[in-house]
Short mmCIF file of C-alpha atoms in Angstrom, two decimals:
data_model
loop_
_atom_site.label_atom_id
_atom_site.label_comp_id
_atom_site.label_asym_id
_atom_site.label_seq_id
_atom_site.Cartn_x
_atom_site.Cartn_y
_atom_site.Cartn_z
CA MET A 1 29.94 -14.46 -7.63
CA ASN A 2 28.33 -14.95 -10.79
CA GLN A 3 30.80 -14.43 -14.11
CA ASN A 4 28.53 -16.05 -15.87
CA ARG A 5 28.27 -13.51 -19.00
CA GLN A 6 25.01 -14.92 -19.96
CA ALA A 7 23.51 -14.66 -16.47
CA PRO A 8 20.50 -12.30 -16.36
CA ILE A 9 20.30 -9.43 -14.38
CA GLY A 10 17.97 -9.36 -11.29
CA VAL A 11 16.01 -6.52 -11.03
CA PHE A 12 13.70 -5.64 -8.54
CA ASP A 13 11.06 -3.35 -6.83
CA SER A 14 8.25 -2.91 -4.58
CA GLY A 15 5.75 -3.68 -7.51
CA VAL A 16 4.92 -2.30 -11.00
CA GLY A 17 7.06 1.22 -10.56
CA GLY A 18 10.54 -0.66 -11.51
CA LEU A 19 9.06 -1.92 -14.64
CA THR A 20 9.80 1.89 -15.81
CA VAL A 21 13.31 0.69 -15.13
CA ALA A 22 13.51 -2.54 -16.50
CA ARG A 23 12.26 -0.48 -19.98
CA GLU A 24 15.19 1.36 -19.90
CA ILE A 25 17.48 -1.26 -19.28
CA MET A 26 15.71 -3.27 -22.00
CA ARG A 27 16.17 -0.97 -24.84
CA ASN A 28 19.44 0.11 -23.96
CA LEU A 29 21.03 -3.09 -23.48
CA PRO A 30 19.28 -5.52 -25.51
CA SER A 31 21.96 -8.59 -25.35
CA GLU A 32 20.99 -8.87 -21.02
CA ARG A 33 17.89 -11.19 -19.81
CA ILE A 34 16.66 -9.88 -16.84
CA VAL A 35 14.38 -11.57 -14.18
CA TYR A 36 12.32 -9.11 -13.00
CA PHE A 37 10.22 -9.71 -9.22
CA GLY A 38 7.19 -7.21 -8.17
CA ASP A 39 6.54 -7.34 -4.13
CA THR A 40 3.03 -7.05 -4.80
CA ALA A 41 1.94 -8.47 -2.13
CA ARG A 42 3.23 -5.85 0.32
CA VAL A 43 3.38 -2.62 -2.22
CA PRO A 44 4.29 0.15 -1.59
CA TYR A 45 7.35 0.62 0.55
CA GLY A 46 6.95 4.19 0.04
CA SER A 47 5.38 5.02 3.71
CA LYS A 48 6.92 2.18 5.51
CA SER A 49 10.06 2.17 7.76
CA LYS A 50 13.97 1.46 7.29
CA GLU A 51 13.78 -1.76 9.15
CA ILE A 52 10.80 -3.47 6.96
CA VAL A 53 12.30 -2.25 3.79
CA LEU A 54 15.44 -3.57 4.72
CA LYS A 55 13.82 -7.06 5.53
CA PHE A 56 11.39 -6.93 2.44
CA SER A 57 14.61 -6.13 0.44
CA ARG A 58 16.56 -8.93 1.88
CA GLN A 59 14.24 -11.74 1.18
CA ILE A 60 14.54 -10.84 -2.64
CA VAL A 61 18.03 -10.30 -2.94
CA ARG A 62 17.97 -13.77 -1.73
CA PHE A 63 15.12 -14.95 -3.72
CA LEU A 64 17.19 -13.21 -6.89
CA GLN A 65 20.82 -14.99 -5.93
CA LEU A 66 18.84 -18.39 -6.23
CA GLN A 67 17.76 -17.37 -9.73
CA ASP A 68 21.62 -17.28 -10.83
CA VAL A 69 21.71 -13.40 -11.59
CA LYS A 70 24.83 -11.86 -12.06
CA ALA A 71 24.04 -8.67 -11.25
CA ILE A 72 20.99 -6.58 -9.18
CA VAL A 73 19.37 -3.47 -9.96
CA VAL A 74 17.05 -1.52 -6.78
CA ALA A 75 14.78 -1.04 -9.22
CA CYS A 76 12.87 1.26 -6.30
CA ASN A 77 14.07 4.40 -5.28
CA THR A 78 12.54 3.67 -0.98
CA ALA A 79 14.44 0.13 -1.35
CA SER A 80 17.54 1.77 -3.08
CA ALA A 81 17.72 4.79 -0.30
CA LEU A 82 16.59 2.92 2.68
CA ALA A 83 18.48 -0.72 2.38
CA LEU A 84 20.88 -0.71 -0.84
CA GLU A 85 23.76 0.16 1.73
CA GLU A 86 23.55 -3.04 4.18
CA ILE A 87 22.69 -5.44 1.22
CA LYS A 88 26.04 -3.60 -0.60
CA LYS A 89 27.83 -5.45 2.33
CA GLU A 90 26.31 -8.59 2.51
CA ILE A 91 26.92 -10.02 -1.07
CA ASP A 92 29.50 -10.70 -3.74
CA ILE A 93 27.83 -9.47 -6.81
CA PRO A 94 27.29 -6.32 -7.71
CA ILE A 95 24.32 -4.26 -6.78
CA ILE A 96 23.36 -0.83 -7.94
CA GLY A 97 20.16 1.26 -6.79
CA VAL A 98 18.49 4.29 -8.76
CA VAL A 99 19.31 6.88 -6.15
CA GLU A 100 23.21 7.30 -7.14
CA PRO A 101 22.80 7.30 -11.07
CA GLY A 102 19.78 9.98 -9.96
CA ALA A 103 21.80 11.67 -7.99
CA LYS A 104 24.83 11.98 -9.92
CA VAL A 105 23.12 13.39 -13.13
CA ALA A 106 21.27 15.93 -10.73
CA ALA A 107 24.36 17.25 -9.66
CA SER A 108 26.19 17.62 -13.08
CA VAL A 109 23.02 19.29 -14.44
CA THR A 110 22.02 22.21 -11.80
CA LYS A 111 23.61 25.58 -12.69
CA ASN A 112 22.09 27.08 -10.20
CA LYS A 113 22.99 24.68 -7.38
CA LYS A 114 19.32 24.20 -6.36
CA ILE A 115 17.95 20.53 -6.90
CA GLY A 116 13.86 19.60 -6.32
CA LEU A 117 13.47 15.88 -5.24
CA ILE A 118 10.25 14.93 -5.39
CA GLY A 119 9.49 10.58 -3.70
CA THR A 120 8.03 8.64 -1.50
CA LYS A 121 8.21 10.06 2.33
CA GLY A 122 11.15 6.52 3.07
CA THR A 123 12.80 8.13 -0.26
CA VAL A 124 12.73 11.86 1.11
CA HIS A 125 13.23 11.39 4.69
CA SER A 126 16.02 9.27 4.18
CA LYS A 127 18.53 11.85 3.09
CA LEU A 128 20.17 9.83 0.84
CA TYR A 129 19.63 12.05 -2.80
CA PRO A 130 21.75 14.98 -0.74
CA GLU A 131 24.29 13.21 0.70
CA ILE A 132 25.08 11.66 -2.62
CA ILE A 133 24.62 15.26 -4.86
CA HIS A 134 27.06 16.58 -1.80
CA SER A 135 29.54 14.36 -2.28
CA TYR A 136 30.17 15.44 -5.83
CA ASP A 137 29.56 19.65 -4.66
CA LYS A 138 28.51 20.42 -1.08
CA GLU A 139 27.18 23.95 -1.98
CA ILE A 140 24.43 22.29 -3.73
CA GLN A 141 21.09 22.86 -2.19
CA VAL A 142 18.62 19.95 -2.32
CA PHE A 143 14.32 20.78 -1.63
CA GLY A 144 12.58 17.51 -0.92
CA GLN A 145 8.78 17.14 -1.32
CA PRO A 146 7.18 13.99 -0.91
CA CYS A 147 4.38 13.12 -2.89
CA PRO A 148 2.13 9.90 -1.53
CA LEU A 149 -0.73 10.77 -3.83
CA PHE A 150 1.08 10.14 -7.34
CA VAL A 151 1.54 6.61 -6.67
CA PRO A 152 -2.58 5.86 -6.09
CA LEU A 153 -3.10 8.34 -9.10
CA VAL A 154 -0.66 6.94 -12.02
CA GLU A 155 -2.57 3.49 -10.81
CA GLU A 156 -6.15 4.76 -11.21
CA GLY A 157 -5.18 5.87 -14.19
CA TRP A 158 -5.48 9.93 -14.13
CA LEU A 159 -2.06 10.66 -16.23
CA LYS A 160 -3.27 13.56 -17.55
CA ASP A 161 -6.21 14.18 -15.18
CA ASP A 162 -7.16 17.84 -13.58
CA VAL A 163 -7.13 16.61 -10.20
CA THR A 164 -3.50 15.09 -10.91
CA VAL A 165 -2.65 18.32 -12.58
CA GLU A 166 -3.59 19.76 -8.98
CA VAL A 167 -2.19 17.53 -6.54
CA ALA A 168 1.08 18.20 -8.59
CA ARG A 169 0.59 21.75 -8.58
CA ARG A 170 0.40 21.54 -4.78
CA TYR A 171 3.60 19.43 -4.39
CA VAL A 172 6.02 21.02 -7.09
CA THR A 173 4.69 25.23 -6.14
CA PRO A 174 6.76 25.13 -2.97
CA LEU A 175 9.93 23.67 -4.63
CA LEU A 176 10.03 26.51 -7.39
CA GLU A 177 9.12 29.16 -4.87
CA GLN A 178 12.78 28.06 -3.70
CA GLY A 179 13.88 29.05 -7.65
CA ILE A 180 14.71 25.30 -8.27
CA ASP A 181 16.16 24.69 -11.82
CA THR A 182 16.99 20.54 -11.78
CA LEU A 183 14.33 18.25 -10.49
CA ILE A 184 15.02 14.41 -9.82
CA LEU A 185 11.60 12.69 -10.47
CA GLY A 186 12.39 9.80 -7.32
CA CYS A 187 9.98 7.73 -7.78
CA THR A 188 9.79 4.77 -10.43
CA HIS A 189 5.84 5.85 -10.99
CA TYR A 190 6.78 9.47 -11.97
CA PRO A 191 8.33 9.19 -15.40
CA LEU A 192 4.38 8.15 -16.34
CA LEU A 193 3.72 11.55 -15.25
CA ARG A 194 6.51 13.27 -17.08
CA SER A 195 4.91 15.61 -19.49
CA LEU A 196 2.72 16.65 -16.66
CA ILE A 197 5.31 18.04 -14.26
CA GLN A 198 7.15 19.43 -17.21
CA LYS A 199 4.43 21.29 -17.90
CA LEU A 200 3.67 22.60 -14.79
CA VAL A 201 7.48 23.78 -13.37
CA GLY A 202 8.10 24.93 -17.35
CA ASP A 203 11.27 24.31 -19.58
CA SER A 204 13.47 26.37 -17.31
CA VAL A 205 13.07 23.55 -14.94
CA THR A 206 15.65 19.76 -16.20
CA LEU A 207 13.96 16.78 -15.07
CA VAL A 208 15.95 14.32 -14.17
CA ASN A 209 14.83 10.45 -14.74
CA PRO A 210 16.81 7.74 -12.70
CA ALA A 211 15.05 5.31 -14.85
CA TYR A 212 17.48 6.25 -17.54
CA GLU A 213 20.84 6.87 -15.72
CA THR A 214 20.38 3.90 -13.58
CA ALA A 215 20.40 2.07 -17.28
CA LYS A 216 23.62 3.58 -18.22
CA GLU A 217 24.77 3.12 -15.25
CA LEU A 218 24.40 -0.81 -15.30
CA GLU A 219 26.28 -0.72 -18.77
CA ARG A 220 28.92 0.71 -17.28
CA LEU A 221 29.57 -1.43 -14.66
CA LEU A 222 28.90 -4.80 -16.54
CA LYS A 223 31.15 -3.42 -18.44
CA SER A 224 34.09 -2.43 -15.43
CA LYS A 225 33.64 -5.73 -14.41
CA GLY A 226 33.73 -8.08 -17.62
CA LEU A 227 30.31 -9.39 -17.00
CA GLU A 228 28.27 -7.94 -20.21
CA ASN A 229 27.00 -10.39 -22.68
CA LEU A 230 28.55 -10.10 -25.58
CA GLN A 231 26.83 -12.76 -27.76
CA ASP A 232 22.89 -12.05 -28.79
CA VAL A 233 19.79 -13.58 -26.83
CA GLN A 234 18.75 -16.75 -28.01
CA GLU A 235 15.45 -17.07 -26.40
CA GLU A 236 12.52 -15.12 -28.38
CA PHE A 237 11.74 -13.65 -24.73
CA PRO A 238 14.78 -13.35 -22.59
CA TYR A 239 12.49 -11.83 -19.33
CA ARG A 240 11.49 -13.59 -16.30
CA PHE A 241 8.60 -11.53 -14.33
CA TYR A 242 7.44 -12.78 -10.51
CA VAL A 243 4.89 -11.46 -8.19
CA SER A 244 4.48 -12.04 -4.62
CA ASP A 245 0.48 -11.56 -4.76
CA ALA A 246 -1.81 -11.98 -7.98
CA ALA A 247 -0.35 -12.40 -11.76
CA GLU A 248 -2.62 -11.09 -13.24
CA GLN A 249 -2.93 -7.58 -12.22
CA PHE A 250 0.96 -7.03 -12.76
CA GLN A 251 0.71 -8.62 -16.38
CA ASP A 252 -2.18 -5.79 -17.14
CA PHE A 253 -0.03 -3.19 -15.62
CA ALA A 254 3.41 -3.90 -17.50
CA ASN A 255 1.73 -4.58 -20.64
CA SER A 256 0.64 -0.73 -20.16
CA ILE A 257 4.46 0.12 -20.02
CA LEU A 258 6.05 -2.39 -21.72
CA PRO A 259 6.62 -2.41 -25.51
CA TYR A 260 6.35 -6.54 -24.90
CA ASP A 261 3.00 -8.64 -24.37
CA VAL A 262 3.84 -9.88 -20.57
CA LYS A 263 2.44 -13.03 -21.04
CA MET A 264 4.57 -15.36 -18.17
CA THR A 265 4.39 -14.28 -14.96
CA LYS A 266 4.84 -16.73 -12.08
CA GLN A 267 3.85 -15.79 -8.01
CA ILE A 268 5.95 -16.98 -5.43
CA ASN A 269 5.94 -16.61 -1.69
CA ILE A 270 8.24 -14.04 -0.97
CA GLU A 271 8.07 -14.62 3.05
CA GLU A 272 10.05 -17.70 2.34
CA TYR A 273 13.15 -16.35 1.47
CA MET B 1 -13.23 -21.82 22.92
CA ASN B 2 -12.21 -19.01 25.29
CA GLN B 3 -15.00 -18.54 27.89
CA ASN B 4 -12.99 -16.42 30.35
CA ARG B 5 -15.71 -13.28 29.77
CA GLN B 6 -12.64 -10.38 31.14
CA ALA B 7 -10.41 -12.11 28.10
CA PRO B 8 -10.06 -8.99 25.59
CA ILE B 9 -11.27 -8.98 22.45
CA GLY B 10 -8.95 -8.92 19.04
CA VAL B 11 -9.37 -7.08 16.70
CA PHE B 12 -7.52 -6.66 13.78
CA ASP B 13 -6.72 -4.37 10.03
CA SER B 14 -4.56 -4.30 7.74
CA GLY B 15 -3.23 -0.68 9.42
CA VAL B 16 -4.77 2.26 11.09
CA GLY B 17 -8.25 2.56 9.32
CA GLY B 18 -9.84 -0.17 12.08
CA LEU B 19 -9.00 2.16 14.21
CA THR B 20 -12.63 3.77 13.65
CA VAL B 21 -14.23 0.68 14.32
CA ALA B 22 -12.66 -0.11 17.91
CA ARG B 23 -13.37 4.05 18.51
CA GLU B 24 -17.01 2.35 18.05
CA ILE B 25 -16.67 -1.05 20.41
CA MET B 26 -14.37 1.10 22.90
CA ARG B 27 -18.24 3.63 23.18
CA ASN B 28 -20.68 1.35 23.24
CA LEU B 29 -18.64 -1.59 25.23
CA PRO B 30 -17.09 0.22 27.52
CA SER B 31 -16.17 -2.78 29.82
CA GLU B 32 -14.22 -4.59 27.35
CA ARG B 33 -10.65 -4.95 27.22
CA ILE B 34 -8.62 -5.12 23.52
CA VAL B 35 -6.17 -6.28 21.85
CA TYR B 36 -5.67 -4.55 18.63
CA PHE B 37 -3.35 -5.60 15.19
CA GLY B 38 -2.83 -3.20 12.46
CA ASP B 39 -0.70 -4.71 10.13
CA THR B 40 1.05 -1.65 9.10
CA ALA B 41 3.92 -3.59 7.38
CA ARG B 42 1.90 -4.91 4.94
CA VAL B 43 -0.96 -2.63 4.13
CA PRO B 44 -2.79 -1.64 2.09
CA TYR B 45 -4.75 -5.18 1.73
CA GLY B 46 -7.66 -3.56 -0.33
CA SER B 47 -5.91 -4.07 -4.02
CA LYS B 48 -4.94 -7.48 -3.20
CA SER B 49 -5.77 -10.70 -4.07
CA LYS B 50 -8.22 -13.50 -1.89
CA GLU B 51 -5.30 -15.55 -1.51
CA ILE B 52 -3.08 -13.43 -0.42
CA VAL B 53 -5.32 -11.14 2.11
CA LEU B 54 -6.96 -14.70 3.31
CA LYS B 55 -3.00 -16.00 4.05
CA PHE B 56 -2.28 -12.41 6.09
CA SER B 57 -5.64 -12.73 7.94
CA ARG B 58 -4.37 -16.56 9.34
CA GLN B 59 -1.69 -15.10 10.41
CA ILE B 60 -3.20 -12.26 12.14
CA VAL B 61 -5.78 -14.82 13.94
CA ARG B 62 -2.80 -17.17 14.39
CA PHE B 63 -1.38 -13.82 16.97
CA LEU B 64 -4.54 -12.65 18.38
CA GLN B 65 -5.29 -16.52 19.66
CA LEU B 66 -2.08 -16.63 21.04
CA GLN B 67 -3.03 -13.18 22.79
CA ASP B 68 -6.25 -15.45 24.53
CA VAL B 69 -8.60 -13.70 23.17
CA LYS B 70 -12.34 -14.44 23.43
CA ALA B 71 -13.51 -13.17 20.60
CA ILE B 72 -12.23 -11.45 16.79
CA VAL B 73 -13.46 -8.26 14.91
CA VAL B 74 -11.92 -8.36 11.39
CA ALA B 75 -12.22 -4.27 11.31
CA CYS B 76 -11.63 -4.28 7.63
CA ASN B 77 -13.27 -4.62 4.93
CA THR B 78 -11.45 -6.46 2.31
CA ALA B 79 -10.49 -8.91 4.62
CA SER B 80 -13.95 -9.42 5.92
CA ALA B 81 -15.17 -9.70 1.90
CA LEU B 82 -12.16 -12.23 1.14
CA ALA B 83 -11.09 -13.91 4.67
CA LEU B 84 -13.88 -14.43 7.14
CA GLU B 85 -15.66 -16.63 5.91
CA GLU B 86 -12.67 -19.09 5.04
CA ILE B 87 -11.50 -18.58 8.72
CA LYS B 88 -15.20 -18.83 10.73
CA LYS B 89 -14.62 -22.53 9.68
CA GLU B 90 -10.84 -23.09 10.97
CA ILE B 91 -11.52 -20.95 14.56
CA ASP B 92 -13.43 -21.92 17.63
CA ILE B 93 -13.84 -18.44 19.14
CA PRO B 94 -16.88 -16.29 17.99
CA ILE B 95 -15.56 -14.17 14.94
CA ILE B 96 -17.57 -11.16 13.12
CA GLY B 97 -16.79 -8.42 10.34
CA VAL B 98 -17.68 -5.34 9.09
CA VAL B 99 -19.44 -6.49 5.99
CA GLU B 100 -22.32 -8.35 6.93
CA PRO B 101 -23.33 -5.59 10.01
CA GLY B 102 -23.02 -3.06 7.64
CA ALA B 103 -24.67 -4.72 4.88
CA LYS B 104 -27.81 -6.11 6.76
CA VAL B 105 -28.68 -2.34 8.21
CA ALA B 106 -28.45 -0.97 4.65
CA ALA B 107 -30.79 -3.61 3.25
CA SER B 108 -33.16 -2.32 6.24
CA VAL B 109 -32.64 1.34 5.35
CA THR B 110 -33.33 1.54 2.44
CA LYS B 111 -37.02 2.38 1.02
CA ASN B 112 -36.12 2.62 -2.96
CA LYS B 113 -34.11 -0.63 -2.97
CA LYS B 114 -31.40 1.04 -4.39
CA ILE B 115 -27.91 0.72 -1.89
CA GLY B 116 -24.49 2.38 -3.10
CA LEU B 117 -21.76 0.49 -1.98
CA ILE B 118 -18.15 2.56 -2.51
CA GLY B 119 -15.12 0.73 -0.92
CA THR B 120 -11.53 -0.60 -2.07
CA LYS B 121 -11.26 -2.73 -5.01
CA GLY B 122 -11.17 -5.69 -3.00
CA THR B 123 -14.31 -5.16 -1.20
CA VAL B 124 -16.65 -4.25 -4.45
CA HIS B 125 -15.20 -6.89 -6.13
CA SER B 126 -15.73 -9.45 -3.92
CA LYS B 127 -20.13 -9.23 -4.44
CA LEU B 128 -20.38 -10.18 -0.67
CA TYR B 129 -22.15 -6.91 0.26
CA PRO B 130 -24.69 -7.78 -2.83
CA GLU B 131 -24.96 -11.33 -1.38
CA ILE B 132 -25.54 -10.47 1.99
CA ILE B 133 -28.14 -7.64 0.97
CA HIS B 134 -29.93 -10.61 -1.27
CA SER B 135 -30.50 -12.60 1.66
CA TYR B 136 -32.62 -10.16 3.19
CA ASP B 137 -34.58 -8.56 0.11
CA LYS B 138 -33.60 -10.33 -3.47
CA GLU B 139 -35.28 -7.02 -5.04
CA ILE B 140 -32.65 -4.62 -3.70
CA GLN B 141 -30.16 -3.45 -6.80
CA VAL B 142 -26.80 -2.56 -5.04
CA PHE B 143 -24.59 -0.47 -6.97
CA GLY B 144 -20.29 -0.78 -6.17
CA GLN B 145 -17.74 1.93 -7.10
CA PRO B 146 -14.26 0.80 -5.95
CA CYS B 147 -12.53 4.01 -4.52
CA PRO B 148 -8.49 3.60 -4.52
CA LEU B 149 -7.87 7.10 -3.97
CA PHE B 150 -9.61 8.22 -0.63
CA VAL B 151 -7.17 6.02 1.83
CA PRO B 152 -3.95 7.87 0.62
CA LEU B 153 -5.97 11.01 0.64
CA VAL B 154 -7.30 10.32 4.30
CA GLU B 155 -3.88 9.90 5.40
CA GLU B 156 -2.66 12.69 3.33
CA GLY B 157 -5.03 14.25 5.70
CA TRP B 158 -6.77 16.12 3.23
CA LEU B 159 -10.26 15.15 4.79
CA LYS B 160 -11.79 18.56 3.65
CA ASP B 161 -9.71 19.44 0.64
CA ASP B 162 -11.20 20.54 -2.09
CA VAL B 163 -9.03 18.04 -4.76
CA THR B 164 -10.82 15.48 -2.19
CA VAL B 165 -14.00 16.99 -2.88
CA GLU B 166 -13.57 16.61 -6.52
CA VAL B 167 -12.67 13.07 -6.62
CA ALA B 168 -15.29 12.03 -4.29
CA ARG B 169 -17.98 13.84 -6.76
CA ARG B 170 -16.16 11.41 -9.25
CA TYR B 171 -16.64 8.39 -7.11
CA VAL B 172 -20.42 8.89 -6.60
CA THR B 173 -21.75 10.74 -9.16
CA PRO B 174 -22.75 7.06 -11.14
CA LEU B 175 -23.94 5.97 -8.00
CA LEU B 176 -26.61 9.04 -7.69
CA GLU B 177 -27.45 8.83 -11.32
CA GLN B 178 -28.71 5.45 -10.62
CA GLY B 179 -31.16 6.55 -7.71
CA ILE B 180 -29.62 5.53 -4.60
CA ASP B 181 -31.47 6.36 -0.79
CA THR B 182 -28.66 4.18 0.71
CA LEU B 183 -24.17 4.40 0.83
CA ILE B 184 -22.69 2.37 2.42
CA LEU B 185 -19.25 3.64 3.45
CA GLY B 186 -17.35 0.19 3.37
CA CYS B 187 -13.75 1.23 4.26
CA THR B 188 -12.90 1.49 7.36
CA HIS B 189 -10.90 5.22 6.35
CA TYR B 190 -14.40 6.23 5.10
CA PRO B 191 -16.18 7.37 7.94
CA LEU B 192 -13.61 9.92 8.66
CA LEU B 193 -14.89 11.49 4.99
CA ARG B 194 -18.47 11.32 5.63
CA SER B 195 -19.40 15.25 6.10
CA LEU B 196 -17.54 15.96 2.71
CA ILE B 197 -19.39 12.87 1.10
CA GLN B 198 -23.09 13.38 2.96
CA LYS B 199 -22.78 17.18 1.12
CA LEU B 200 -22.23 16.11 -1.94
CA VAL B 201 -25.20 13.49 -1.61
CA GLY B 202 -27.76 14.97 -0.07
CA ASP B 203 -29.75 14.70 2.61
CA SER B 204 -32.02 12.46 0.93
CA VAL B 205 -29.38 9.60 0.96
CA THR B 206 -28.46 7.81 4.37
CA LEU B 207 -25.26 6.84 4.91
CA VAL B 208 -24.43 3.80 6.60
CA ASN B 209 -21.10 2.99 8.97
CA PRO B 210 -20.60 -0.19 9.26
CA ALA B 211 -17.99 0.09 12.25
CA TYR B 212 -21.01 1.23 14.47
CA GLU B 213 -23.39 -1.65 13.50
CA THR B 214 -20.27 -3.85 14.55
CA ALA B 215 -19.91 -2.62 17.45
CA LYS B 216 -23.76 -3.27 18.20
CA GLU B 217 -23.29 -6.82 16.63
CA LEU B 218 -20.46 -7.62 18.92
CA GLU B 219 -22.60 -6.12 22.05
CA ARG B 220 -25.47 -8.73 20.86
CA LEU B 221 -23.47 -11.71 19.97
CA LEU B 222 -21.11 -11.53 23.50
CA LYS B 223 -24.43 -11.41 25.54
CA SER B 224 -25.98 -14.72 23.09
CA LYS B 225 -22.93 -16.40 23.42
CA GLY B 226 -22.41 -15.33 27.93
CA LEU B 227 -19.13 -13.55 26.93
CA GLU B 228 -19.79 -10.24 27.60
CA ASN B 229 -17.65 -8.77 30.56
CA LEU B 230 -20.05 -8.05 33.71
CA GLN B 231 -17.05 -6.93 35.78
CA ASP B 232 -15.57 -3.07 35.28
CA VAL B 233 -12.51 -2.85 33.85
CA GLN B 234 -9.66 -2.55 36.72
CA GLU B 235 -6.84 -1.14 33.79
CA GLU B 236 -6.87 2.89 33.41
CA PHE B 237 -5.97 2.02 30.16
CA PRO B 238 -7.12 -1.15 29.02
CA TYR B 239 -6.01 -1.50 25.30
CA ARG B 240 -3.03 -3.22 23.65
CA PHE B 241 -1.89 -2.06 20.20
CA TYR B 242 0.36 -4.06 18.28
CA VAL B 243 2.05 -3.47 14.67
CA SER B 244 3.62 -4.90 12.15
CA ASP B 245 5.93 -2.18 11.41
CA ALA B 246 7.26 0.89 13.45
CA ALA B 247 5.22 1.91 16.48
CA GLU B 248 5.43 6.27 15.77
CA GLN B 249 3.66 6.28 12.57
CA PHE B 250 0.70 4.51 13.86
CA GLN B 251 0.43 6.10 17.38
CA ASP B 252 -0.10 9.14 15.74
CA PHE B 253 -2.94 8.39 13.48
CA ALA B 254 -3.68 6.51 16.49
CA ASN B 255 -3.82 9.87 18.52
CA SER B 256 -5.72 11.88 15.87
CA ILE B 257 -9.00 9.48 15.58
CA LEU B 258 -9.36 7.75 19.67
CA PRO B 259 -10.05 9.76 21.95
CA TYR B 260 -7.22 8.13 24.15
CA ASP B 261 -3.55 9.36 24.13
CA VAL B 262 -1.79 5.52 22.40
CA LYS B 263 1.32 5.24 24.30
CA MET B 264 2.22 1.67 24.18
CA THR B 265 2.19 0.17 20.59
CA LYS B 266 4.47 -2.86 20.38
CA GLN B 267 6.19 -4.27 17.04
CA ILE B 268 5.69 -8.22 15.99
CA ASN B 269 7.45 -9.74 13.15
CA ILE B 270 3.55 -10.96 11.78
CA GLU B 271 5.22 -13.52 9.01
CA GLU B 272 6.36 -15.81 11.77
CA TYR B 273 2.80 -16.68 12.55
#
């Protein structure tokens, strides 16, 4: 347990996608320091097994605890879906994922009780989103659709491309045919496709972005535990970034997402943790 | 050094793609046993750094040496381009990659001395293909094009899809505009897109498949070292498969590529090697 209110929040993802979550925390909790870890040597997690995702996540949590974080945000839907429940039992600082806040809001938003979920294979097949949604309302139907091409399309930079529109159309059509009125963007890369997806599904479908909901949930959690930082941060740049592969590529992507110039990223050997 | 002619060949890849190389070895060298390793926990290597790809490759080579292999085939273009040269100096059994055999044949096939190369970012940016091609003929021009969407499209199973045609068109058009008469399929997944790519580039462009050339090169190498197996193999199934993540998914893909029913795949912890 780390009761130091000024300690940083640990945030991790399989790679760069979790920066969309970090961005929401920076916007909504400007007094909080952040230590971000991106597992760029072993990215992606989306099509890997529960066993491997749990193993990798445990190594990262050990690394973050050594950075004296006061709380951890699993900024990766796959790791939240496959590893969070186990890890929660193993550590004594608060830890939250992106699935629960996203599922909770989706359950409260839907009117016709039909929710669509797009994400990686790992996230969709884990069934964690429907489980949590059903804890709020058993009558809600959840229709899942894995979208393995979205992450490479985003990383190729084809955010408004005709190819991406066509791929997205194939992924969302079966969900629209089910009559969903709410769609969860269940992978941290997907908010970057938000406007393209919104155009395809139309205004009658509400998009839920778990990144934003997670930042709000973190704020509530820190307050309830008496852990929120009450002082202004002194440093000009209170964020530290770590990766498991070369830092340069990460920085390029980080600088395209974050409203800051990410200059200092450190590479570490995550297999040692 | 392992002089046992009946010892297996070690073959490795970042995941399932190297099975297209294993398939060519099975077809062309039916008396050879094979130990295949696919690094499915850390796949893909294509956009990772030289340092990380070298580290992962060294771990796998150590694992294969413990299986008493008599020679190693790096059945991954990225690892061949980024790690092979270093590892060659560190071990005492013969080791070959897919880049050199592919580059050699491409250099002998081109008539107008303009070769196109498609592959991962790691392979194309490494410049190893042009270096080897220039060792045969300095006048040949090599035009590289990274194709990061091809592997996810193949793994999605969209081998003849309109989306894949459109993506491929964008990748090969700049190469055709350079007037290439030869195109190297510089990633082990790409032979599965062979007919689609051939249709796009037309019959005047010769496709080079490094997988096939590597099997022929391995045959010559084993003969020159007195290492080829002269006896028929006794086992009904002389191939063993190891992976670093869940075996089931690997088997599904393996069974779609190989003319055998791959039943036995074993998962190991590659970080321990």
